[in-house]
CSV table of C-alpha atoms in Angstrom, one decimal:
chain,number,residue,atom,x,y,z
A,90,GLY,CA,0.0,-0.2,-0.1
A,91,TRP,CA,0.8,3.6,-0.5
A,92,GLN,CA,2.7,5.4,2.6
A,93,LYS,CA,2.8,8.9,3.6
A,94,VAL,CA,6.1,10.5,4.2
A,95,PRO,CA,6.6,13.6,5.9
A,96,LEU,CA,8.6,15.4,3.0
A,97,VAL,CA,7.6,18.6,1.7
A,98,PRO,CA,8.5,19.0,-2.1
A,99,ARG,CA,10.4,21.2,-3.4
A,100,PHE,CA,8.5,21.9,-6.4
A,101,LYS,CA,8.4,25.4,-6.5
A,102,LEU,CA,12.1,26.0,-6.6
A,103,GLY,CA,12.3,24.9,-10.2
A,104,GLY,CA,13.8,22.1,-11.5
A,105,PHE,CA,12.2,19.2,-9.8
A,106,HIS,CA,14.0,15.8,-11.2
A,107,GLN,CA,17.6,17.9,-10.2
A,108,GLN,CA,15.5,18.2,-6.5
A,109,ASN,CA,15.8,14.4,-6.6
A,110,ALA,CA,19.2,14.5,-6.8
A,111,VAL,CA,19.3,17.0,-4.2
A,112,VAL,CA,17.4,15.5,-1.5
A,113,PHE,CA,19.3,12.3,-2.1
A,114,ALA,CA,22.6,13.8,-1.1
A,115,ASP,CA,21.1,15.5,1.6
A,116,CYS,CA,20.1,12.1,2.8
A,117,LEU,CA,23.6,10.8,2.6
A,118,GLU,CA,25.2,13.9,4.2
A,119,ARG,CA,23.1,13.7,7.5
A,120,GLY,CA,23.4,9.7,7.2
A,121,GLU,CA,19.6,9.4,6.9
A,122,LEU,CA,17.7,6.6,4.3
A,123,PRO,CA,16.0,8.7,1.1
A,124,PRO,CA,12.4,9.2,1.4
A,125,THR,CA,11.6,6.3,-1.9
A,126,SER,CA,13.4,2.9,-1.8
A,127,VAL,CA,14.6,1.0,-4.2
A,128,GLU,CA,11.1,-1.0,-4.4
A,129,ASP,CA,9.6,2.2,-5.3
A,130,GLY,CA,11.2,2.8,-7.9
A,131,ARG,CA,10.7,-0.4,-9.4
A,132,ARG,CA,7.1,-0.3,-8.8
A,133,ALA,CA,6.6,3.1,-10.3
A,134,SER,CA,9.0,1.6,-13.4
A,135,ALA,CA,6.4,-1.4,-13.7
A,136,MET,CA,3.5,1.2,-13.4
A,137,ILE,CA,4.7,3.4,-16.4
A,138,ALA,CA,5.9,0.0,-18.5
A,139,ALA,CA,2.1,-1.1,-17.9
A,140,ALA,CA,0.6,2.2,-18.7
A,141,TYR,CA,2.8,2.1,-22.3
A,142,ARG,CA,1.6,-1.6,-22.8
A,143,ALA,CA,-1.7,-0.6,-22.5
A,144,ALA,CA,-1.6,2.6,-25.0
A,145,GLN,CA,0.1,0.0,-27.3
A,146,THR,CA,-2.8,-2.5,-27.1
A,147,GLY,CA,-5.8,-0.8,-25.7
A,148,ARG,CA,-6.0,-3.2,-23.3
A,149,LEU,CA,-6.1,-3.2,-19.9
A,150,GLN,CA,-2.3,-4.5,-18.0
A,151,GLU,CA,-1.6,-6.2,-14.8
A,152,ILE,CA,1.3,-4.8,-12.5
A,153,ALA,CA,3.1,-7.4,-10.6
A,154,PRO,CA,2.6,-6.7,-6.9
């Protein structure tokens, strides 16, 4: 399931994707875990790939848990 994390997005600072790297570097500097995990990234990638397959085939696509 989804989790809510106490993270304030830096959307208004511009360069949204660059801010991902800034947050990661901040976590390394402080010795903390990043707000998202490798598993979160895997799931997001699977969802995006399924969306592309659905667009190509016109059919619903399952996403592995």
